[in-house]
Amino acid sequence: MDVYDELKLSYSGDISNESWIRDYYSVDSSYHQIYPELVCFPKDKTDIVTSLNCASKNALSVACRGAGTSLLGQSLSNGLILDFTKYMNKILDLDIQSGTVTVQPGVVKGILDKELKKQNKFLPPDPASSNYCTIGGMVSNNSSGPHGLGYGSVLKYLDRVDFIYSNGEEGFAENGVCDSRLKKILSPIISIQDKLASYYPDVSKNSCGYRLDSVFAPEFKPQNIFAASEGTLSIFDSLRLKILDLPIFRSLFLVYFSDVLSACLYTKKILSTVPVAVELLDYSVMDSSIKLNTVNENGCLLFIEYFYQFRDKISDTHDLLKRSIYPGGKIVEHAHDIVSINKLWHSRKNALNMAIKNTVGNRRQFTIIEDTAVSIDHLHEYVVYLLSLYNKYDLQYVIYGHVGNGNLHTRPILDNHNNSEGDLHSKQARILQKMTYETFRKVFEYRGTITAEHGDGITRTPFIKNVYNNFVYSYFSSLKKSFDPLNLLNPGKKVP
Ligand SMILES: Cc1cc2nc3c(=O)[nH]c(=O)nc-3n(C[C@H](O)[C@H](O)[C@H](O)COP(=O)(O)OP(=O)(O)OC[C@H]3O[C@@H](n4cnc5c(N)ncnc54)[C@H](O)[C@@H]3O)c2cc1C
């Protein structure tokens, strides 16, 4: 009996080995392509366990998948793909009293947002992909978004995880408590937690490696080990997240700067006005709706947003902001009602789509250095260096992102016109490699991270060790071994 027939015998959900389905699941939003053996759509916990047992018996890997919007290949596998969006997509409980929502991993963030809004609540992390990405994917990548400055990433909201170990055993983790196996896995780390934490990047958001630094202090939060774990430690069955009251008043300001460096120079001063978002949009990734009215070529915009309880704060904020951007920046738009604010945000959230439109013909963008973060104190210096590299290698590029967090999304654009096969021409490949090493070296020098929110995946896993050191990395390896001794779960991501 082959694997398909074996699984079919007891599966409540669906399984497919059809080639067009395997084609579809061979790609995500990265440039990688890996063909899975089978694609499964589990209906419940029992189906997850059945998939794992079958994978173990047949030496196949298992990768979970939400919407497949990851940018580094972390939802791809040559074994079984478990897609949670078809059946395991329910909101299980909304507890207004305790301020939590419990969901299955395949719930789409945009759908959850709509349900929460009816109760005047929200789950703050807001990736630009919110209309289609799932909560399981967000937790696994430790996603955030434009409001990561004021609200942090999803790790901050993770309240409880119910999960399945790779051998089919059930586990759970919430504030202060977890199942006995997880307790045993984490116990060797307790005595060295401070030393470990001291080697973590000095940044406000981080999705690189495993977030051991967030498990023990200030209180024991074993559930945090799953944030940014990319499906390599366990499979989520359900997730409980903290939710907040929607802000009462909001103001969004669009501030024009003559170039990216000037915008970065003013960012620290702007942060002193306590915004919840400071987002950069360079001319190269602006859509026409915003470009026409506000910006000259080479210019850029900062999207700066404030939330408050009282309306009379609006004019104070306006004055404060004006002072903080003087004389380099100029307010070119502002909005204070939700419809106008959302309309303006659309242009910022569309940045990646605009970036992709830059790659017509032989032009290709490369995602490897696209999610670095450094502390605000190093931001301007870092961007000076980054732009000098683009200049040195004569590369076009796009740049935008969460400058308030020191987190820039930038991609070099390479022209591959001499190579009909679609692979990178060797000269171009060498340039890309140099650009990557030189950028990352600077990031390490500033104790930054190579990924603030998008994750490591296939592309960045080889560099994780350099963000930390052998000491920390040895704990990442032993953590993975304790959770998943047969290396079934998403192998090749996080630890090679
Ligand atoms: C246009 C665009 C804009 C984006 N903007 C942002 C942004 O602003 N901020 C940001 O942080 N990211 C952004 N991203 C990246 C991406 O959308 C997010 O990381 C998103 O949260 C991934 O969700 P997903 O459902 O697509 O997950 P997938 O890509 O399907 O999977 C992500 C990871 O989650 C794991 N996983 C899924 N389900 C489970 C489960 N049940 N158990 C264990 N592991 C599981 C997978 O194995 C994989 O490792 C963007 C991507 C695109 C394409």
Coordinates of C-alpha atoms and ligand atoms in Angstrom, one line a residue:
M1 CA 0.0 0.0 0.0
D2 CA 1.4 3.4 -0.9
V3 CA 1.4 6.4 1.5
Y4 CA -1.7 7.9 -0.2
D5 CA -3.8 4.7 0.3
E6 CA -2.5 4.3 3.8
L7 CA -3.5 7.8 4.8
K8 CA -6.8 7.6 3.0
L9 CA -7.9 4.6 5.2
S10 CA -8.4 6.7 8.3
Y11 CA -8.4 10.4 7.3
S12 CA -11.4 12.5 8.0
G13 CA -10.1 15.4 6.0
D14 CA -8.9 15.3 2.4
I15 CA -5.7 14.1 0.8
S16 CA -4.4 14.8 -2.7
N17 CA -1.6 13.5 -4.9
E18 CA -2.9 15.2 -8.0
S19 CA -0.2 16.8 -9.9
W20 CA -1.9 20.2 -10.3
I21 CA -2.4 20.4 -6.5
R22 CA 1.2 19.4 -5.9
D23 CA 2.2 22.1 -8.4
Y24 CA 0.3 24.7 -6.5
Y25 CA 1.8 23.7 -3.2
S26 CA 5.3 23.5 -4.6
V27 CA 5.6 27.3 -4.3
D28 CA 4.9 30.0 -1.7
S29 CA 5.7 33.7 -1.9
S30 CA 9.5 33.0 -2.0
Y31 CA 11.6 32.1 -5.1
H32 CA 11.9 28.5 -3.9
Q33 CA 10.1 25.5 -5.4
I34 CA 9.8 22.1 -3.8
Y35 CA 7.3 19.4 -4.9
P36 CA 5.5 17.8 -2.0
E37 CA 4.7 14.1 -2.1
L38 CA 1.1 14.6 -0.8
V39 CA -1.1 17.5 0.2
C40 CA -3.3 16.9 3.3
F41 CA -6.2 19.0 4.6
P42 CA -6.7 17.8 8.2
K43 CA -10.1 18.2 9.8
D44 CA -9.0 17.7 13.4
K45 CA -6.3 16.7 15.9
T46 CA -6.7 13.0 15.0
D47 CA -5.9 13.8 11.3
I48 CA -2.7 15.7 12.4
V49 CA -1.6 12.6 14.5
T50 CA -2.4 10.3 11.6
S51 CA -0.3 12.4 9.2
L52 CA 2.6 12.4 11.7
N53 CA 2.5 8.7 12.3
C54 CA 2.4 8.0 8.5
A55 CA 5.2 10.5 7.9
S56 CA 7.4 8.8 10.5
K57 CA 6.7 5.3 9.2
N58 CA 7.6 6.3 5.6
A59 CA 10.5 8.7 6.5
L60 CA 8.7 11.7 5.0
S61 CA 8.9 15.3 6.3
V62 CA 5.9 17.3 7.3
A63 CA 5.4 21.1 6.7
C64 CA 2.3 23.0 7.9
R65 CA 0.8 25.6 5.7
G66 CA -1.5 28.6 6.2
A67 CA -1.9 30.9 3.2
G68 CA 1.6 30.3 1.9
T69 CA 2.5 34.0 2.0
S70 CA 5.9 33.4 3.6
L71 CA 8.7 35.0 1.7
L72 CA 11.6 32.6 2.5
G73 CA 10.2 29.1 1.7
Q74 CA 9.2 28.1 5.2
S75 CA 6.0 26.5 4.1
L76 CA 7.5 24.2 1.5
S77 CA 8.4 20.5 1.8
N78 CA 9.1 17.4 -0.3
G79 CA 7.0 15.2 2.1
L80 CA 3.5 16.0 3.4
I81 CA 2.0 19.5 3.3
L82 CA -0.7 20.0 5.9
D83 CA -3.0 22.9 4.8
F84 CA -5.0 24.2 7.7
T85 CA -7.1 26.7 5.8
K86 CA -9.7 24.3 4.4
Y87 CA -11.1 22.8 7.6
M88 CA -9.2 23.9 10.7
N89 CA -10.2 27.5 10.2
K90 CA -12.7 28.2 13.1
I91 CA -12.8 30.9 15.7
L92 CA -13.4 28.6 18.8
D93 CA -14.0 31.1 21.5
L94 CA -14.2 34.9 22.0
D95 CA -13.9 35.7 25.6
I96 CA -14.5 39.5 26.0
Q97 CA -14.3 39.2 29.8
S98 CA -10.8 37.9 29.8
G99 CA -9.8 39.7 26.6
T100 CA -8.8 36.6 24.6
V101 CA -9.7 34.8 21.4
T102 CA -9.1 31.1 20.7
V103 CA -8.7 30.0 17.1
Q104 CA -7.7 27.1 15.0
P105 CA -4.4 27.8 13.1
G106 CA -6.1 28.2 9.7
V107 CA -8.2 31.2 10.6
V108 CA -7.5 34.1 8.3
K109 CA -6.4 37.3 10.1
G110 CA -8.7 39.5 8.0
I111 CA -11.7 37.4 9.0
L112 CA -10.7 37.5 12.6
D113 CA -10.3 41.3 12.4
K114 CA -13.9 41.6 11.2
E115 CA -15.3 39.4 14.0
L116 CA -13.3 41.3 16.6
K117 CA -14.3 44.7 15.3
K118 CA -18.0 43.8 16.0
Q119 CA -16.9 43.7 19.7
N120 CA -14.7 46.8 19.4
K121 CA -11.6 44.7 19.8
F122 CA -8.5 44.0 17.8
L123 CA -5.5 41.8 17.6
P124 CA -2.8 44.4 16.9
P125 CA -0.1 42.7 14.7
D126 CA -1.2 43.7 11.2
P127 CA 0.9 42.2 8.4
A128 CA 0.2 43.8 5.0
S129 CA -0.9 40.3 4.0
S130 CA -3.7 40.3 6.7
N131 CA -6.4 39.8 4.2
Y132 CA -5.2 36.3 3.5
C133 CA -2.5 35.2 6.0
T134 CA -3.5 32.9 8.9
I135 CA -3.0 33.1 12.6
G136 CA -1.0 29.8 12.5
G137 CA 1.4 31.3 10.0
M138 CA 1.6 34.6 11.9
V139 CA 2.5 32.8 15.2
S140 CA 5.0 30.6 13.4
N141 CA 6.8 33.5 11.8
N142 CA 6.3 35.9 14.8
S143 CA 4.7 38.4 12.3
S144 CA 4.0 42.0 12.9
G145 CA 3.3 44.9 10.6
P146 CA 3.0 48.7 10.4
H147 CA 1.8 49.0 14.0
G148 CA 4.6 46.8 15.4
L149 CA 6.1 50.0 16.7
G150 CA 3.3 50.7 19.2
Y151 CA 2.1 47.1 19.7
G152 CA 5.0 44.7 19.1
S153 CA 4.8 41.4 17.2
V154 CA 2.4 38.4 17.7
L155 CA 4.7 36.9 20.4
K156 CA 3.4 39.6 22.8
Y157 CA -0.2 38.4 22.4
L158 CA 0.3 34.6 22.5
D159 CA -1.5 33.4 25.6
R160 CA -1.8 29.6 25.1
V161 CA -0.8 27.0 22.5
D162 CA -2.3 23.5 22.2
F163 CA 0.0 21.5 20.0
I164 CA 1.0 18.0 18.8
Y165 CA 4.6 16.8 19.1
S166 CA 6.1 15.0 16.1
N167 CA 5.4 11.6 17.7
G168 CA 1.7 12.4 18.0
E169 CA 1.8 13.3 21.7
E170 CA -0.4 16.2 22.8
G171 CA 1.1 19.2 24.5
F172 CA 0.1 22.6 25.8
A173 CA 1.8 25.8 27.1
E174 CA 0.4 28.9 28.7
N175 CA 1.6 31.5 31.3
G176 CA 3.4 29.7 34.1
V177 CA 2.4 26.1 33.1
C178 CA 3.0 23.6 30.4
D179 CA 2.9 19.8 29.8
S180 CA 5.6 17.8 31.6
R181 CA 7.5 17.0 28.4
L182 CA 7.9 20.7 27.5
K183 CA 8.8 21.5 31.1
K184 CA 11.6 18.9 30.8
I185 CA 12.8 20.3 27.5
L186 CA 13.0 23.8 28.8
S187 CA 14.5 23.0 32.2
P188 CA 18.2 22.9 31.2
I189 CA 17.8 26.5 29.9
I190 CA 16.6 28.0 33.2
S191 CA 20.1 28.3 34.8
I192 CA 21.6 29.9 31.7
Q193 CA 18.7 32.1 30.6
D194 CA 20.4 35.4 31.4
K195 CA 23.6 34.4 29.6
L196 CA 21.5 33.3 26.6
A197 CA 19.4 36.4 26.5
S198 CA 22.6 38.6 26.6
Y199 CA 23.5 37.3 23.1
Y200 CA 20.2 38.2 21.5
P201 CA 20.0 41.1 19.0
D202 CA 19.4 44.6 20.4
V203 CA 16.3 45.3 18.5
S204 CA 12.5 45.8 19.1
K205 CA 11.4 42.9 16.9
N206 CA 13.1 39.6 16.1
S207 CA 12.1 36.5 14.2
C208 CA 15.5 34.9 13.8
G209 CA 16.2 31.5 15.4
Y210 CA 14.1 30.4 18.4
R211 CA 12.9 33.1 20.9
L212 CA 14.4 31.5 24.0
D213 CA 15.0 35.0 25.3
S214 CA 11.2 35.5 25.7
V215 CA 10.4 32.3 27.6
F216 CA 11.7 32.9 31.1
A217 CA 11.7 36.6 31.8
P218 CA 10.0 38.6 33.2
E219 CA 7.8 35.6 33.8
F220 CA 7.7 32.0 32.6
K221 CA 5.9 32.0 29.3
P222 CA 6.6 28.6 27.7
Q223 CA 4.1 29.3 24.9
N224 CA 6.6 31.9 23.5
I225 CA 9.0 29.1 22.3
F226 CA 6.5 28.6 19.4
A227 CA 6.6 32.2 18.2
A228 CA 9.0 32.2 15.2
S229 CA 9.4 28.4 15.3
E230 CA 8.2 28.0 11.6
G231 CA 6.5 24.7 12.2
T232 CA 9.8 23.0 13.2
L233 CA 9.0 22.1 16.8
S234 CA 5.3 21.1 16.8
I235 CA 2.0 21.4 15.0
F236 CA -0.5 23.9 16.4
D237 CA -4.0 22.6 17.1
S238 CA -5.3 25.8 18.6
L239 CA -4.0 29.2 19.7
R240 CA -5.3 31.6 22.3
L241 CA -4.4 35.2 21.8
K242 CA -4.8 38.4 23.9
I243 CA -7.0 41.1 22.3
L244 CA -7.3 44.8 23.0
D245 CA -9.9 47.5 22.8
L246 CA -9.9 49.4 19.4
P247 CA -8.4 52.9 19.7
I248 CA -11.1 55.6 20.0
F249 CA -9.3 58.4 18.0
R250 CA -6.6 58.1 15.4
S251 CA -4.5 60.5 13.3
L252 CA -2.4 59.6 10.3
F253 CA 0.1 62.1 8.9
L254 CA 2.1 61.7 5.7
V255 CA 5.4 63.5 5.9
Y256 CA 7.5 64.2 2.8
F257 CA 11.3 64.0 2.9
S258 CA 13.6 64.7 0.0
D259 CA 15.3 61.3 0.3
V260 CA 15.4 58.1 2.5
L261 CA 18.5 59.2 4.4
S262 CA 16.8 62.4 5.5
A263 CA 13.7 60.5 6.6
C264 CA 15.9 58.1 8.7
L265 CA 17.8 61.0 10.3
Y266 CA 14.5 62.4 11.7
T267 CA 13.0 59.1 12.8
K268 CA 14.5 59.2 16.3
K269 CA 13.1 62.7 16.9
I270 CA 9.7 61.6 15.6
L271 CA 9.7 58.6 18.0
S272 CA 9.8 61.1 20.9
T273 CA 6.2 62.1 19.9
V274 CA 5.1 58.6 20.8
P275 CA 3.5 57.4 17.5
V276 CA 2.2 53.9 17.1
A277 CA 3.5 53.6 13.5
V278 CA 6.4 55.2 11.6
E279 CA 6.5 53.7 8.2
L280 CA 8.7 54.5 5.2
L281 CA 7.5 54.4 1.6
D282 CA 10.1 55.2 -1.0
Y283 CA 9.2 56.7 -4.4
S284 CA 10.2 53.4 -6.1
V285 CA 7.3 51.5 -4.5
M286 CA 4.6 54.2 -4.4
D287 CA 1.3 53.7 -6.3
S288 CA 0.1 56.5 -8.5
S289 CA -2.7 57.5 -6.2
I290 CA -0.2 58.8 -3.7
K291 CA 2.7 59.7 -5.9
L292 CA 0.9 62.3 -8.0
N293 CA -0.2 64.5 -5.2
T294 CA 2.7 64.3 -2.7
V295 CA 6.2 63.4 -3.9
N296 CA 8.9 64.4 -6.3
E297 CA 11.2 61.8 -7.9
N298 CA 13.7 60.4 -5.3
G299 CA 11.5 61.7 -2.5
C300 CA 9.9 59.5 0.1
L301 CA 7.1 59.5 2.7
L302 CA 6.8 58.6 6.3
F303 CA 3.4 57.4 7.4
I304 CA 3.1 58.5 11.1
E305 CA 0.1 57.4 13.1
Y306 CA -1.1 58.2 16.6
F307 CA -3.9 56.6 18.7
Y308 CA -5.5 58.4 21.5
Q309 CA -8.5 58.4 24.0
F310 CA -9.4 62.1 23.7
R311 CA -10.1 64.2 20.5
D312 CA -8.5 67.3 21.8
K313 CA -5.1 65.6 21.6
I314 CA -5.2 65.9 17.8
S315 CA -4.0 69.5 17.5
D316 CA -1.3 69.0 20.2
T317 CA 0.0 66.0 18.2
H318 CA 0.0 68.0 15.0
D319 CA 2.1 70.7 16.6
L320 CA 4.5 68.2 18.2
L321 CA 5.0 66.4 15.0
K322 CA 5.6 69.6 13.0
R323 CA 8.3 70.6 15.5
S324 CA 10.0 67.2 15.4
I325 CA 10.3 67.1 11.6
Y326 CA 11.5 70.7 11.2
P327 CA 13.1 71.7 8.8
G328 CA 13.6 68.5 6.8
G329 CA 10.1 67.2 6.6
K330 CA 6.8 68.6 5.5
I331 CA 3.3 67.3 6.3
V332 CA 1.6 66.7 2.9
E333 CA -1.5 64.8 4.0
H334 CA -3.3 64.1 7.2
A335 CA -6.5 62.2 8.1
H336 CA -8.4 61.7 11.3
D337 CA -11.4 59.5 10.3
I338 CA -11.1 55.8 9.7
V339 CA -12.2 55.8 6.1
S340 CA -9.6 58.3 5.0
I341 CA -6.9 56.7 7.2
N342 CA -7.5 53.3 5.7
K343 CA -7.4 54.7 2.2
L344 CA -4.0 56.3 2.8
W345 CA -2.7 53.1 4.5
H346 CA -3.6 51.1 1.4
S347 CA -0.7 52.7 -0.5
R348 CA 1.8 51.7 2.2
K349 CA 0.4 48.2 2.5
N350 CA 0.6 47.9 -1.3
A351 CA 4.4 48.4 -1.2
L352 CA 5.4 44.8 -1.8
N353 CA 3.0 44.4 -4.7
M354 CA 4.5 47.6 -6.2
A355 CA 8.0 46.3 -5.6
I356 CA 7.1 43.1 -7.5
K357 CA 5.8 45.2 -10.4
N358 CA 9.4 46.5 -10.7
T359 CA 10.5 43.1 -11.9
V360 CA 9.4 43.1 -15.5
G361 CA 11.3 41.2 -18.2
N362 CA 14.7 40.0 -16.9
R363 CA 14.7 42.1 -13.8
R364 CA 14.5 40.0 -10.6
Q365 CA 14.4 41.0 -7.0
F366 CA 16.2 39.1 -4.2
T367 CA 14.7 38.7 -0.8
I368 CA 17.7 37.7 1.3
I369 CA 18.5 41.1 2.9
E370 CA 14.9 42.2 2.9
D371 CA 14.0 42.2 6.6
T372 CA 17.0 43.4 8.6
A373 CA 16.6 45.5 11.7
V374 CA 19.0 47.6 13.8
S375 CA 18.3 49.8 16.8
I376 CA 17.2 53.3 16.1
D377 CA 20.5 54.7 17.3
H378 CA 22.2 52.9 14.4
L379 CA 19.5 53.4 11.8
H380 CA 20.8 56.4 9.9
E381 CA 24.4 55.1 9.9
Y382 CA 23.2 51.7 8.7
V383 CA 21.2 53.1 5.8
V384 CA 24.1 55.3 4.7
Y385 CA 26.1 52.1 4.5
L386 CA 23.4 50.1 2.8
L387 CA 22.9 52.8 0.1
S388 CA 26.7 53.0 -0.4
L389 CA 26.7 49.2 -1.1
Y390 CA 24.0 49.6 -3.7
N391 CA 26.0 52.4 -5.3
K392 CA 29.3 50.4 -5.2
Y393 CA 27.7 47.4 -7.0
D394 CA 25.7 49.7 -9.3
L395 CA 22.4 48.1 -8.3
Q396 CA 18.8 49.3 -8.5
Y397 CA 16.7 48.6 -5.4
V398 CA 13.4 49.1 -3.7
I399 CA 13.2 50.3 0.0
Y400 CA 10.3 50.7 2.4
G401 CA 9.2 49.3 5.7
H402 CA 9.0 49.8 9.4
V403 CA 11.7 52.5 10.1
G404 CA 10.2 53.2 13.5
N405 CA 11.5 49.7 14.5
G406 CA 14.7 50.1 12.5
N407 CA 13.3 47.4 10.2
L408 CA 13.8 48.0 6.5
H409 CA 12.4 46.0 3.6
T410 CA 14.9 46.4 0.8
R411 CA 15.6 44.3 -2.2
P412 CA 18.3 44.6 -4.9
I413 CA 17.0 44.3 -8.4
L414 CA 19.3 42.4 -10.7
D415 CA 19.1 42.2 -14.5
N416 CA 19.6 38.7 -15.7
H417 CA 19.4 39.4 -19.4
N418 CA 22.3 37.2 -20.4
N419 CA 20.9 34.1 -19.0
S420 CA 18.0 32.4 -20.9
E421 CA 17.7 29.6 -18.3
G422 CA 16.4 32.0 -15.6
D423 CA 19.2 31.1 -13.1
L424 CA 21.3 34.0 -11.9
H425 CA 24.2 34.8 -14.2
S426 CA 27.4 33.9 -12.3
K427 CA 28.6 37.6 -12.2
Q428 CA 25.2 38.7 -10.8
A429 CA 25.3 35.8 -8.3
R430 CA 28.7 37.0 -7.1
I431 CA 27.4 40.5 -6.6
L432 CA 24.4 39.3 -4.7
Q433 CA 26.5 37.2 -2.5
K434 CA 28.9 40.1 -1.7
M435 CA 26.0 42.5 -1.1
T436 CA 24.5 39.9 1.3
Y437 CA 27.7 39.3 3.3
E438 CA 28.6 42.9 3.5
T439 CA 25.1 43.9 4.6
F440 CA 24.8 41.1 7.2
R441 CA 28.3 41.9 8.6
K442 CA 27.2 45.4 9.3
V443 CA 24.0 44.1 10.9
F444 CA 26.0 41.9 13.2
E445 CA 28.3 44.8 14.1
Y446 CA 25.3 46.7 15.3
R447 CA 23.8 43.7 17.1
G448 CA 20.9 43.8 14.8
T449 CA 18.9 40.9 13.3
I450 CA 18.7 39.5 9.8
T451 CA 14.9 39.1 10.2
A452 CA 12.6 41.2 12.3
E453 CA 9.3 39.7 11.2
H454 CA 9.4 37.6 8.0
G455 CA 11.4 34.6 9.4
D456 CA 14.4 32.5 8.4
G457 CA 12.9 29.8 6.1
I458 CA 15.2 28.1 3.6
T459 CA 16.9 31.3 2.6
R460 CA 18.2 32.7 5.9
T461 CA 18.7 29.5 8.0
P462 CA 22.4 29.3 7.0
F463 CA 23.0 32.7 8.6
I464 CA 21.3 32.2 11.9
K465 CA 24.4 31.1 13.7
N466 CA 26.1 34.4 12.8
V467 CA 23.4 36.4 14.4
Y468 CA 24.0 34.5 17.7
N469 CA 27.0 32.4 18.4
N470 CA 27.9 28.7 18.8
F471 CA 26.8 28.7 22.5
V472 CA 23.2 29.9 21.6
Y473 CA 23.1 27.9 18.5
S474 CA 23.9 24.7 20.3
Y475 CA 20.7 25.3 22.4
F476 CA 18.7 25.8 19.2
S477 CA 20.0 22.4 17.9
S478 CA 19.3 20.6 21.2
L479 CA 15.8 22.2 21.4
K480 CA 14.9 21.0 18.0
K481 CA 16.3 17.4 18.8
S482 CA 14.2 17.2 22.0
F483 CA 11.0 18.3 20.3
D484 CA 11.5 16.4 17.1
P485 CA 14.2 13.7 17.4
L486 CA 13.5 12.2 13.9
N487 CA 13.6 15.6 12.2
L488 CA 10.2 15.2 10.6
L489 CA 8.9 18.8 11.1
N490 CA 9.9 21.2 8.4
P491 CA 13.6 20.0 8.2
G492 CA 16.2 22.5 7.0
K493 CA 14.5 25.5 8.5
K494 CA 15.9 27.1 11.7
V495 CA 18.6 24.3 12.1
P496 CA 20.1 22.8 9.0
Ligands
LIG1 C1 2.3 41.0 0.1 C2 2.9 40.5 1.4 C3 3.0 41.3 2.5 C4 3.5 40.9 3.7 N1 3.5 41.8 4.7 C5 4.0 41.4 5.9 C6 4.0 42.3 7.0 O1 3.6 43.5 6.9 N2 4.5 41.9 8.2 C7 4.9 40.6 8.4 O2 5.3 40.2 9.5 N3 4.9 39.7 7.4 C8 4.4 40.0 6.2 N4 4.4 39.2 5.1 C9 4.9 37.8 5.3 C10 3.8 36.7 5.6 O3 2.6 37.2 5.0 C11 3.5 36.5 7.1 O4 4.7 35.9 7.7 C12 2.3 35.7 7.4 O5 2.0 35.8 8.8 C13 2.4 34.2 7.0 O6 1.1 33.6 7.2 P1 0.7 32.4 6.2 O7 -0.7 32.0 6.7 O8 0.8 32.8 4.8 O9 1.7 31.3 6.6 P2 2.5 30.3 5.7 O10 3.4 31.1 4.8 O11 1.6 29.4 5.1 O12 3.3 29.6 6.8 C14 4.3 30.3 7.7 C15 4.9 29.3 8.7 O13 3.9 28.9 9.6 C16 4.0 27.5 9.7 N5 2.6 27.0 10.1 C17 1.4 27.3 9.5 N6 0.4 26.6 10.2 C18 1.0 26.0 11.3 C19 0.5 25.1 12.3 N7 -0.7 24.8 12.4 N8 1.4 24.6 13.2 C20 2.7 24.9 13.1 N9 3.3 25.7 12.1 C21 2.4 26.3 11.2 C22 4.4 27.0 8.4 O14 5.0 25.7 8.4 C23 5.5 28.0 8.0 O15 6.7 27.7 8.6 C24 3.9 39.6 3.8 C25 3.9 38.7 2.8 C26 3.4 39.1 1.5 C27 3.3 38.2 0.4

